[in-house]
Short mmCIF file of C-alpha atoms in Angstrom, two decimals:
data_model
loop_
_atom_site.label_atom_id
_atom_site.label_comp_id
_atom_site.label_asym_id
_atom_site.label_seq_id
_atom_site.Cartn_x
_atom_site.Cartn_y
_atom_site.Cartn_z
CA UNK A 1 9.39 0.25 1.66
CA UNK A 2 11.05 2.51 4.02
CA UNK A 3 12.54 4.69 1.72
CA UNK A 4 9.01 6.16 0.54
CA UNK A 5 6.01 7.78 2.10
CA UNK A 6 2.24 7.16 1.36
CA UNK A 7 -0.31 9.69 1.19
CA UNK A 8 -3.93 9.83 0.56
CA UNK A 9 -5.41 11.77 -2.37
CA UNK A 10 -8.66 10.96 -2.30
CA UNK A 11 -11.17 8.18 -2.22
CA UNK A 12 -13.90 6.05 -4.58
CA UNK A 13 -16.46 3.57 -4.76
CA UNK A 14 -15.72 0.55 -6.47
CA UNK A 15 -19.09 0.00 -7.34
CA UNK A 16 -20.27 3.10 -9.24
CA UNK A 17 -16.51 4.34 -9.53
CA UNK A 18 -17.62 7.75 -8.69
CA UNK A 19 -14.60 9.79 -6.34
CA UNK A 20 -14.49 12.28 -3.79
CA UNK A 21 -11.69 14.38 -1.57
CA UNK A 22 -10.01 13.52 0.79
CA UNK A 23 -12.09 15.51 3.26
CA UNK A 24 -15.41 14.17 2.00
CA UNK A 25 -14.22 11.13 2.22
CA UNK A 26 -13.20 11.33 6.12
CA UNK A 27 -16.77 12.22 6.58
CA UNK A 28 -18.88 9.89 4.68
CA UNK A 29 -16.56 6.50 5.10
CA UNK A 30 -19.02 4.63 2.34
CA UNK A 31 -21.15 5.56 -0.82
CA UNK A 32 -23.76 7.87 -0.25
CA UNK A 33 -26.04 6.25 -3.67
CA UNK A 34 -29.05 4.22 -2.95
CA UNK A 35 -27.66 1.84 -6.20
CA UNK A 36 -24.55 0.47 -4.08
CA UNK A 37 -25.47 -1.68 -1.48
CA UNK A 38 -23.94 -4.89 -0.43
CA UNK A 39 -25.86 -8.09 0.77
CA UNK A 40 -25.71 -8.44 4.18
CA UNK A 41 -25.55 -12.36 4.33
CA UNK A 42 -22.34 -12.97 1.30
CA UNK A 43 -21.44 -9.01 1.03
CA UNK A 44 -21.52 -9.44 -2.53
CA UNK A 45 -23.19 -6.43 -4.59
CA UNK A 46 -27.11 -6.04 -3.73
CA UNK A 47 -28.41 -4.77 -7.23
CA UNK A 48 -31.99 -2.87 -7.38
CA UNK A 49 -34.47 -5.38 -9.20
CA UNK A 50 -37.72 -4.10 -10.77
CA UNK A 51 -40.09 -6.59 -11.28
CA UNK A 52 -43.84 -7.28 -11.13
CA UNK A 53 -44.73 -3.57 -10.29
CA UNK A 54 -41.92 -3.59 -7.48
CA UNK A 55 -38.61 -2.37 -6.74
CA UNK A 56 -35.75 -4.04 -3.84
CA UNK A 57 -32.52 -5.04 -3.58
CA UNK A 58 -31.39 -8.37 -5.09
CA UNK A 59 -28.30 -10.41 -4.52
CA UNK A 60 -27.30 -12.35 -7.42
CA UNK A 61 -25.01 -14.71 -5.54
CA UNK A 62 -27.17 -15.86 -2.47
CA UNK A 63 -30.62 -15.10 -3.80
CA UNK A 64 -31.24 -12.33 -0.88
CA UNK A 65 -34.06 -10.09 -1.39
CA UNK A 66 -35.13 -7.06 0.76
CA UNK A 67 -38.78 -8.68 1.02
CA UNK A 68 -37.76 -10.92 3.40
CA UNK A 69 -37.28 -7.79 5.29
CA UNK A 70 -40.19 -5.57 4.20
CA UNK A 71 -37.85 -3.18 2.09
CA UNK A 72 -40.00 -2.79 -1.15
CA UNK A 73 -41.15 -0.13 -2.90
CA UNK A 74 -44.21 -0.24 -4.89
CA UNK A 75 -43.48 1.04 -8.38
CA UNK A 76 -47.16 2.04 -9.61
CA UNK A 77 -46.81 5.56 -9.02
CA UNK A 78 -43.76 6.06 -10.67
CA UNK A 79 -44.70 4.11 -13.56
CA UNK A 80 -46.69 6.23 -16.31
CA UNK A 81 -48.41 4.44 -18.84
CA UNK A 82 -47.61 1.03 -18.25
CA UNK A 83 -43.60 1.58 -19.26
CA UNK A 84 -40.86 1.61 -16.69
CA UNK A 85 -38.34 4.27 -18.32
CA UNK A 86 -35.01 5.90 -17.03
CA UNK A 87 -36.71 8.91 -15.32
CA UNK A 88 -39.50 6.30 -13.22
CA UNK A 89 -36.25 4.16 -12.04
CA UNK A 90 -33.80 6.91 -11.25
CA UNK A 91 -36.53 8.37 -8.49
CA UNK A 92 -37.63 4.64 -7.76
CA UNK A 93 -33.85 4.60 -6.44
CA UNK A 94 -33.92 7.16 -4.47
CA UNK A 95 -37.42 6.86 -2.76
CA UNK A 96 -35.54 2.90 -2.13
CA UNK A 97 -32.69 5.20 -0.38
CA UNK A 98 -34.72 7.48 1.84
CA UNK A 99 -36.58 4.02 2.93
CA UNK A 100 -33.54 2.40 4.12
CA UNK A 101 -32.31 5.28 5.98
CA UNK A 102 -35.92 5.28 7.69
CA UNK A 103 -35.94 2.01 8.66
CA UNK A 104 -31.68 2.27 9.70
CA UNK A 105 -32.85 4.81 11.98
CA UNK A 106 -36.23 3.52 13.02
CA UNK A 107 -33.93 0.92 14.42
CA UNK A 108 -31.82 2.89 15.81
CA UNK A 109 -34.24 5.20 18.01
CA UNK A 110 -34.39 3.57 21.30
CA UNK A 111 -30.43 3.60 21.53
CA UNK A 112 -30.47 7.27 20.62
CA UNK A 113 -33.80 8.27 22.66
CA UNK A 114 -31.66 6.19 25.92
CA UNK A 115 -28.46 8.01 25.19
CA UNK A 116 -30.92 11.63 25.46
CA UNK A 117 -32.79 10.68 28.16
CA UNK A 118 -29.06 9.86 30.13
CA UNK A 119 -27.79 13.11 28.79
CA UNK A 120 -30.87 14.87 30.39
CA UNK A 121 -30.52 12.93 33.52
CA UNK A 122 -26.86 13.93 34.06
CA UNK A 123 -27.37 17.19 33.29
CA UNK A 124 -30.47 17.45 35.92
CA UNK A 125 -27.85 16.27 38.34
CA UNK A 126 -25.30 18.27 37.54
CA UNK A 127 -27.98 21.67 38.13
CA UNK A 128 -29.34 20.93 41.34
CA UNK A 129 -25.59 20.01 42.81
CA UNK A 130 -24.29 23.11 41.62
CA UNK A 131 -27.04 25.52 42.56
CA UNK A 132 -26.14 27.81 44.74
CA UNK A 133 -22.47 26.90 44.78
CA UNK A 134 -21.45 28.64 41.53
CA UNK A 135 -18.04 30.43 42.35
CA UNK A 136 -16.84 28.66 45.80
CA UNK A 137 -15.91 24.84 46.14
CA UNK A 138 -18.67 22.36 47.31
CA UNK A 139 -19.11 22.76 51.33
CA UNK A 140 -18.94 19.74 53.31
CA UNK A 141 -22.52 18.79 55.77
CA UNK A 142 -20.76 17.13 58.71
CA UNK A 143 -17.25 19.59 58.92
CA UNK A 144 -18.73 22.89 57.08
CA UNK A 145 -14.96 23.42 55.20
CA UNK A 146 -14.65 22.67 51.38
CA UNK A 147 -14.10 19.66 50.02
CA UNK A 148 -10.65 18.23 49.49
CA UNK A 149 -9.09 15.49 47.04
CA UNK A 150 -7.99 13.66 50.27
CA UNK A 151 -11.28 13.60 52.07
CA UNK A 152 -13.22 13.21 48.25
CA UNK A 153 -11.22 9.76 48.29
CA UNK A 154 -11.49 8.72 51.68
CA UNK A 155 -15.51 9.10 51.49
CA UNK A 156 -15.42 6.58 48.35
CA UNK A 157 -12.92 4.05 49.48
CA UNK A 158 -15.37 4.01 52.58
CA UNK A 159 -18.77 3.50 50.59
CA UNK A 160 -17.20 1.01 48.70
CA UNK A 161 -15.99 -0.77 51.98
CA UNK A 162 -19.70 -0.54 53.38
CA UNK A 163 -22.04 -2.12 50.25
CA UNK A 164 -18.99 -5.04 49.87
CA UNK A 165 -20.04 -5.96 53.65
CA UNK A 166 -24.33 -5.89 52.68
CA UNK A 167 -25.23 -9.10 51.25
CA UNK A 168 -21.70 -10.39 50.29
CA UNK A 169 -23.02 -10.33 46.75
CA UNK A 170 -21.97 -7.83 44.06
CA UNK A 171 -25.68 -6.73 42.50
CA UNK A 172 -26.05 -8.54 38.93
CA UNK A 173 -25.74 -6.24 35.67
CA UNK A 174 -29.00 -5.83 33.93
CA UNK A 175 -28.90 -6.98 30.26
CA UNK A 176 -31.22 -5.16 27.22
CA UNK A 177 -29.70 -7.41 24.88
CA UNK A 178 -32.38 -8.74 22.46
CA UNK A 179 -33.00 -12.49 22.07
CA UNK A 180 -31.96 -13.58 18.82
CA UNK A 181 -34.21 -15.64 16.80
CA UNK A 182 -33.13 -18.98 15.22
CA UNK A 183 -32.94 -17.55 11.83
CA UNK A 184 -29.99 -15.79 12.24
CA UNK A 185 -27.78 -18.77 14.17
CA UNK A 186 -26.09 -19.79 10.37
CA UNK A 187 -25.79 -16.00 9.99
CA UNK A 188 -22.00 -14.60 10.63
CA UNK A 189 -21.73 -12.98 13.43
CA UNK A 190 -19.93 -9.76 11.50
CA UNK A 191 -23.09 -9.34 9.53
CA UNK A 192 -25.32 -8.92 12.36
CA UNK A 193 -22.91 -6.95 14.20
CA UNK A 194 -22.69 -4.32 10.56
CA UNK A 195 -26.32 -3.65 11.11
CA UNK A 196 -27.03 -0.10 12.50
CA UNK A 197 -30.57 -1.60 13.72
CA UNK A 198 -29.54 -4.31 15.98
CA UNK A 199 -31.65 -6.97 14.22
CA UNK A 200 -33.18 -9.82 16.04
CA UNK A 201 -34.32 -12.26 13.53
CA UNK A 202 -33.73 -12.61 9.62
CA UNK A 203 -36.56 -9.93 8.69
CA UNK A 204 -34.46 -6.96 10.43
CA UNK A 205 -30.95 -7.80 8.16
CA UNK A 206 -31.12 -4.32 6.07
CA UNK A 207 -28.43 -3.80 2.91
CA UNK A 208 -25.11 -2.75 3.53
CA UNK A 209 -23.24 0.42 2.08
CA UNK A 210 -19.98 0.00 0.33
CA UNK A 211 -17.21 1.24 2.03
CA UNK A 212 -15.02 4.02 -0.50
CA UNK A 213 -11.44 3.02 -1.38
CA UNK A 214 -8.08 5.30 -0.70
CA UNK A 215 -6.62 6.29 -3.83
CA UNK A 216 -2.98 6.28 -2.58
CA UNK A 217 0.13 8.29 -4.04
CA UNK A 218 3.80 6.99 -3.31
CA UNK A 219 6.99 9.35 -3.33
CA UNK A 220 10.38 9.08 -2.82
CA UNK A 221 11.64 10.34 0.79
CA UNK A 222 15.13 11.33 -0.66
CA UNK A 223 13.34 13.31 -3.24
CA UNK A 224 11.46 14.95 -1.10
CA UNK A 225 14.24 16.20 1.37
CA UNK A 226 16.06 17.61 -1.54
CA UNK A 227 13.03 19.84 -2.75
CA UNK A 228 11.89 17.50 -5.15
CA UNK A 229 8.37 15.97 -5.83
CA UNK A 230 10.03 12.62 -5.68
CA UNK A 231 6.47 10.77 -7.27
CA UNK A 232 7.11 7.26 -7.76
CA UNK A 233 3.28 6.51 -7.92
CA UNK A 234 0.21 8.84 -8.39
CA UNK A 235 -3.28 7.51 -9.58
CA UNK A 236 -5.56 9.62 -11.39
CA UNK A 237 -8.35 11.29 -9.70
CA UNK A 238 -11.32 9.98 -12.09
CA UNK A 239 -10.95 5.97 -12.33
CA UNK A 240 -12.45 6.75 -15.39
CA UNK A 241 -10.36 9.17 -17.22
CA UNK A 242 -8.83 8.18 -20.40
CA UNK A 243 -12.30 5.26 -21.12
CA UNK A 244 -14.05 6.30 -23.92
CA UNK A 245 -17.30 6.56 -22.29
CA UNK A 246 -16.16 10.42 -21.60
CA UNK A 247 -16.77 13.19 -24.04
CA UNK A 248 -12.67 14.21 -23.55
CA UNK A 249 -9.37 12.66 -22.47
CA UNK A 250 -9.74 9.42 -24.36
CA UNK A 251 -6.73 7.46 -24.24
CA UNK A 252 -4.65 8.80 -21.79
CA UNK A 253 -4.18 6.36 -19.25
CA UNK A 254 -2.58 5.99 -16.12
CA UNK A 255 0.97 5.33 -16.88
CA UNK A 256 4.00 4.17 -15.30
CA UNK A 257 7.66 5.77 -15.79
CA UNK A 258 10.16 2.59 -15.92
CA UNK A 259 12.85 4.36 -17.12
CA UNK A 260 15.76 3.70 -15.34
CA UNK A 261 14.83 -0.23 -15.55
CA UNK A 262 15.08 0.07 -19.39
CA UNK A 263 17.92 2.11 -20.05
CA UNK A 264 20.46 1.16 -17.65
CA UNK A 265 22.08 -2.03 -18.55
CA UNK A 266 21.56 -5.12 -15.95
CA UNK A 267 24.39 -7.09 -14.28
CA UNK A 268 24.16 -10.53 -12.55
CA UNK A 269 26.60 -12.87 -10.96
CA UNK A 270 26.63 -15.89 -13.09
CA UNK A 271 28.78 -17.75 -10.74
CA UNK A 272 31.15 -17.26 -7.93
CA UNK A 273 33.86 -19.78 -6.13
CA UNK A 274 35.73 -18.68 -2.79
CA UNK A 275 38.73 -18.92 -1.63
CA UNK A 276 39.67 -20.02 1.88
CA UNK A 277 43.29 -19.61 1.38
CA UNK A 278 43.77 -16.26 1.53
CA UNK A 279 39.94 -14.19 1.72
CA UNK A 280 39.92 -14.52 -2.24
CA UNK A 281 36.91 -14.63 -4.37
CA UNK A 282 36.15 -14.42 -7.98
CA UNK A 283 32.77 -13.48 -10.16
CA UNK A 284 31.90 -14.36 -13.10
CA UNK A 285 29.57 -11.35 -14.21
CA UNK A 286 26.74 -10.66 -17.08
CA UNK A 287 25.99 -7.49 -18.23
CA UNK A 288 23.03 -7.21 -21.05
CA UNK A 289 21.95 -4.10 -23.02
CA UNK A 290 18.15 -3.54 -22.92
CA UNK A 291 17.97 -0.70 -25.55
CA UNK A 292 17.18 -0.56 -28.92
CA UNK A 293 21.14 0.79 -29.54
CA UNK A 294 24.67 0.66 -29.30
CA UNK A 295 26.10 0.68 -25.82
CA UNK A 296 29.89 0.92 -24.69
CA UNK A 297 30.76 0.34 -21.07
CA UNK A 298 33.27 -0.53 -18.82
CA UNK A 299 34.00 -1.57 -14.67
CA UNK A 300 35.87 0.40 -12.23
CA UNK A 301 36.75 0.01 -8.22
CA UNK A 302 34.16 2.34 -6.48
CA UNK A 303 34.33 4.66 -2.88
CA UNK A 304 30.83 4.22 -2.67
CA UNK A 305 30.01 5.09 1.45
CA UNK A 306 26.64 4.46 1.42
CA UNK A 307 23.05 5.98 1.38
CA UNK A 308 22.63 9.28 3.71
CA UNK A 309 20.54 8.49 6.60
CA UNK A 310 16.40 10.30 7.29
CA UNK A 311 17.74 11.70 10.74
CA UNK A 312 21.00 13.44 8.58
CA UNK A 313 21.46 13.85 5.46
CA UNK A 314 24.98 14.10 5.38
CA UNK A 315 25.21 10.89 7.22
CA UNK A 316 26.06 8.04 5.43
CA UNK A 317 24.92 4.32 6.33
CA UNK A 318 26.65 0.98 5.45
CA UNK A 319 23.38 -1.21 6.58
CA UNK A 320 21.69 -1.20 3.25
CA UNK A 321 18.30 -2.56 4.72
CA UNK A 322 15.13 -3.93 2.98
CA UNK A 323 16.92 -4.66 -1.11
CA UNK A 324 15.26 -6.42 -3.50
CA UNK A 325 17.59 -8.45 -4.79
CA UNK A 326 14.85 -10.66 -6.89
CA UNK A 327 11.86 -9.58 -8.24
CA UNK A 328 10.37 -12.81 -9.32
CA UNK A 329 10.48 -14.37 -6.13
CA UNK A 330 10.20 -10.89 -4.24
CA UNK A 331 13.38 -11.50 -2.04
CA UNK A 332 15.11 -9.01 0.25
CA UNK A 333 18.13 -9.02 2.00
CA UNK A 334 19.67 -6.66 4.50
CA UNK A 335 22.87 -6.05 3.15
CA UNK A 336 26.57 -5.05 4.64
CA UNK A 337 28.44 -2.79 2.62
CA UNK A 338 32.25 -2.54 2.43
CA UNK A 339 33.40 0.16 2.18
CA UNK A 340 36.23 0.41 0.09
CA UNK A 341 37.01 -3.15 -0.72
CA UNK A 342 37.04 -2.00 -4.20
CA UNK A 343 38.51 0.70 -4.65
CA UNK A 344 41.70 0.01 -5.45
CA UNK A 345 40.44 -2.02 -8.77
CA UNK A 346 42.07 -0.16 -11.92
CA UNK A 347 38.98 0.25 -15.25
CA UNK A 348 38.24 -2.45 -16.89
CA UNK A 349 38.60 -2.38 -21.07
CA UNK A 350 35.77 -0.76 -22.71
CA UNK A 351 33.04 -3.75 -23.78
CA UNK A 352 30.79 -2.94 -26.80
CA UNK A 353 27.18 -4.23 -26.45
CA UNK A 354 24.67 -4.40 -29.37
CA UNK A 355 20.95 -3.44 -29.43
CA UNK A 356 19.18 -6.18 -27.48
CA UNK A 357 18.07 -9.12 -29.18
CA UNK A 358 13.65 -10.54 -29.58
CA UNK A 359 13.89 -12.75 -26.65
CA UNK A 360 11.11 -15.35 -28.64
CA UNK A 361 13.18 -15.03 -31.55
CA UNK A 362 16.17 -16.96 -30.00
CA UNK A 363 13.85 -19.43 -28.48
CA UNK A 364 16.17 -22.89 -28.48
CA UNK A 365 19.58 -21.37 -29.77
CA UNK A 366 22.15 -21.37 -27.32
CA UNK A 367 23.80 -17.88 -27.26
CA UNK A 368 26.58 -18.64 -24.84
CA UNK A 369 29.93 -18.87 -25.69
CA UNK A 370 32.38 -21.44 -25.22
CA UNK A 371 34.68 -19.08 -23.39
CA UNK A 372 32.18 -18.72 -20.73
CA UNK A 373 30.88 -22.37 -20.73
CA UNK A 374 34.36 -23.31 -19.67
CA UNK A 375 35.38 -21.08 -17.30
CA UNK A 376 36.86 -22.33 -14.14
CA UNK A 377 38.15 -19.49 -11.48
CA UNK A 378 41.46 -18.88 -11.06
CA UNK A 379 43.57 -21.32 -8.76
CA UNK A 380 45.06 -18.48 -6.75
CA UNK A 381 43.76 -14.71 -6.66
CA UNK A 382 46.22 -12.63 -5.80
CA UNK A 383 45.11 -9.22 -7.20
CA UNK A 384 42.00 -7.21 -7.60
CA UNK A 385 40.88 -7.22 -11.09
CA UNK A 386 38.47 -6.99 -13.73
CA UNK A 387 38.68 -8.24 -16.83
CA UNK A 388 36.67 -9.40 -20.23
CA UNK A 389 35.84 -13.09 -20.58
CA UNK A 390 33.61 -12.76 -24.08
CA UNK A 391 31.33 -10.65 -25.95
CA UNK A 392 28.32 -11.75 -27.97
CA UNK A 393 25.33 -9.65 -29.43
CA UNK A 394 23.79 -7.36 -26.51
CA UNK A 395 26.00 -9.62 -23.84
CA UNK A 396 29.53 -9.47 -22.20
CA UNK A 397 30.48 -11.47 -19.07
CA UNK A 398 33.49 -10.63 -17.18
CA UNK A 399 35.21 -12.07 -14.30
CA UNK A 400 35.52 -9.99 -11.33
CA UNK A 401 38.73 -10.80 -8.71
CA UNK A 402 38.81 -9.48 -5.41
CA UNK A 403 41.28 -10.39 -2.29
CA UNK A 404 40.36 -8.95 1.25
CA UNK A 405 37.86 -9.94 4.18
CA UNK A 406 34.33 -9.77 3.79
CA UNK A 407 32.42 -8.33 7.10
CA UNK A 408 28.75 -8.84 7.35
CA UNK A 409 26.12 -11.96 7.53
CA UNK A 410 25.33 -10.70 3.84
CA UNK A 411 28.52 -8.94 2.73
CA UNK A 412 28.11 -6.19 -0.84
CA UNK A 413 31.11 -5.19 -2.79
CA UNK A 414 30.54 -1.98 -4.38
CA UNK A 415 32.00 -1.49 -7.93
CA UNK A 416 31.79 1.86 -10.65
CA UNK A 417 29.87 0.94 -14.05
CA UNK A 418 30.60 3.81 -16.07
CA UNK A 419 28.78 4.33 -19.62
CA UNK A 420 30.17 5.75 -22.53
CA UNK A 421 27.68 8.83 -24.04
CA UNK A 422 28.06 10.19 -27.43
CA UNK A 423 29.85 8.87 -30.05
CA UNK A 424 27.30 6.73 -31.08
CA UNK A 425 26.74 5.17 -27.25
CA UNK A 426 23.89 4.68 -25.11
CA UNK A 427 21.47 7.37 -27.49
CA UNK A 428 18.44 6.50 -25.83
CA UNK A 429 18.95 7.58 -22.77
CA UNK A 430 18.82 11.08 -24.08
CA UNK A 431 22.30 12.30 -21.91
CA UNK A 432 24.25 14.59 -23.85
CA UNK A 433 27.79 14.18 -23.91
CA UNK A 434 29.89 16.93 -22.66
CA UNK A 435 31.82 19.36 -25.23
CA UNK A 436 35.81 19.87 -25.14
CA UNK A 437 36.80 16.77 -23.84
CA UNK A 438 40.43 15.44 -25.00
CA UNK A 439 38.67 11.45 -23.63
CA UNK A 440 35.10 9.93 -23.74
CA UNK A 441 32.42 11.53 -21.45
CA UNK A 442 30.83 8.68 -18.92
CA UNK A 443 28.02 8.45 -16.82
CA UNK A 444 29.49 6.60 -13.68
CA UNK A 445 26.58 4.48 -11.67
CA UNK A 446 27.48 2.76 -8.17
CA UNK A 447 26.46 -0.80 -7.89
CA UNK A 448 26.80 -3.30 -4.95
CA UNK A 449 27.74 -7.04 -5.97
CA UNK A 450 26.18 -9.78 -3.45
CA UNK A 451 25.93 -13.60 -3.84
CA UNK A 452 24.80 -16.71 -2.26
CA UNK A 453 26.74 -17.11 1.06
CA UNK A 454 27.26 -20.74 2.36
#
């Protein structure tokens, strides 16, 4: 989302799980273990086999073996006694790693030993056109005066002019590419083009390294702005922290703070009718309590202006871009806000919700109540208002009235829930109530109301 930033921590291998910096990571772009290879035909893991005296890389979903390409390693001089232990197949694996970097850059050496003998070249050039001239611009043959950009441009537009006229033919580029061989013509052409030896038949296809994974943090920009560490997401550093394989740290997992989504209670629009008459509207709201305790609230109008732009803070913007406004179907909308169409709206009466009800336990009981089964909207709004339809358990709906002109494809009405803390209200959110007050303390959060438009 726009309103957070991503950053890099580090990197691992999702093969052997083992991480490294983000610096190392920069630099080495894949595992640097012999054990985590990839086939080159499926990409699926290529596992070291040992078997009959002989150690190469196996692909258990193709059936691809490094003999077809010569990449064994005979395993009777690491073997002592007869008995393949841990020690004989730990340097088996990385004898098998040395090989394939031989053979990766046995391929490789007549691109490299070109690309010298072309550095070499150049640089002969470069000596014997400079000798002698070291301090003082080149001197022209035919004028004796120093070369200038003009004349340096005129001499090549006119050598270019003079081999177009010879022949009438432009000379034909000279190909090196190797012929490939019919093995690899049901081969993908991405696996061929992975391979640091440019292979030619079936026999050259080498194993592949794994490429590491970014372990990625999230934070909140508006955090951040204000001084804040403003994490939203942060992964640890071992993937295996927490596992009981390790001697310490068992149990504590990567966790996730979710705390505003289960304290604060959730309101939806049950239904709404409009009115053309006169710009009317009303709402039939649903607020539900999803802690474990008592909670008293109530509804107010609201001045909410908006969220403070990144260029200025102090800036306030009524394009509310980007909501989620579903999670289940992971639909956003970009949102209008009005400002002010609310806040003339006087507080609603003060709703009591109980601890939230076991959702399985009420499976097939119908907890709605008639009040709200029958509601019909009124048949002229002429005021702003919100009031209580019914109450039941950890639920209250209320219908919401409003009168005034919507602007906006997807117009938002902002309206004040404000929550009662202390006196037995809203405990587990852990806000203490303030001291001294002649009326109840309240925690005031701005929400914006949008529906279904036709």
């Amino acid at each position: 989302p726009p309103s957070t930033i991503t950053e890099v921590d580090s990197a691992f291998c999702p093969q052997c799980l083992s991480f490294h910096d983000a610096a190392t990571a920069s630099t080495l772009g894949y595992c640097p273990k012999a054990s985590c290879k990839k086939c080159p035909l499926c990409k699926s893991i290529a596992s070291l086999a040992f078997e009959d005296n002989s150690c190469f890389y196996d692909c258990g979903y193709c059936s691809w073996t490094s003999k077809e390409s010569g990449l064994v390693l005979n395993m009777r001089k690491f073997v002592s006694g007869g008995e393949l232990n841990k020690e004989a197949m730990v340097k088996a694996t990385e004898r098998m790693g040395k090989m394939l970097q031989e053979r990766e850059s046995k391929g490789d050496a007549p691109a490299q030993q070109q690309y010298k003998s072309m550095l070499q070249a150049l640089d002969g050039v470069a000596k014997k056109s400079n000798s002698g001239l070291i301090g003082q611009a080149p001197i022209s043959k035919k004028s004796n005066m120093p070369w200038s950009l003009e004349n340096l441009e005129e001499s090549i537009r006119a050598k270019q002019e003079k081999h177009a006229k010879v022949g009438g033919q432009k000379p034909k580029p000279v190909s090196n590419n190797k012929k490939l061989d019919k093995s690899l013509q049901d081969t993908a052409v991405e696996s061929v083009l992975l391979q640091k030896n440019n292979p030619s038949s079936l026999a050259d296809m080498l194993p592949l390294p794994i490429p590491l994974r970014a372990r990625k943090s999230r934070r909140c920009r508006a955090e951040l702005a204000e001084g804040r560490p403003g994490i939203l997401v942060k992964p640890k550093l071992n993937p295996l922290e927490g596992d009981s394989s390790l001697r310490t740290g068992h149990g504590q997992w990567w966790k996730k703070d979710s705390g505003a989504v289960q304290v604060i209670p959730k309101v939806t629009i049950v239904r709404h009718v409009d009115s053309d008459s006169n710009n009317a509207r009303s709402l039939l709201l649903k607020v539900s309590n999803p802690t474990l305790g008592t909670v008293k609230l109530r509804f107010s109008g609201s001045d909410y202006q908006g969220e403070p732009t990144w260029e200025d803070r102090a800036v306030k913007s009524k394009d509310l871009t980007h909501i989620l406004v579903d999670s289940l179907h992971r639909t956003h909308l970009d949102i209008m806000l009005n400002v002010g169409a609310t806040a003339a709206i006087s507080p609603s009466e003060v709703v009591t919700l109980d601890s939230v009800d076991d959702t399985f336990l009420d499976i097939g009981r119908s907890e709605i109540p008639a009040e709200v089964k029958s509601w019909l909207a009124p048949g002229e709004v002429t005021k702003s208002e919100i009031k209580l339809v019914a109450t039941k358990g950890d639920s209250a709906w209320l219908e919401m009235n409003h009168v005034g002109e919507l602007i906006g494809g997807t117009p938002g009405i902002p309206v004040l829930l404000q929550i009662q803390v202390g006196d037995g209200s809203w405990e587990s959110s852990l806000i203490k109530p303030r001291t001294n007050l002649q009326t109840p303390d309240y925690v005031s959060f701005d929400l914006v109301l949008v529906w279904k438009q036709k």
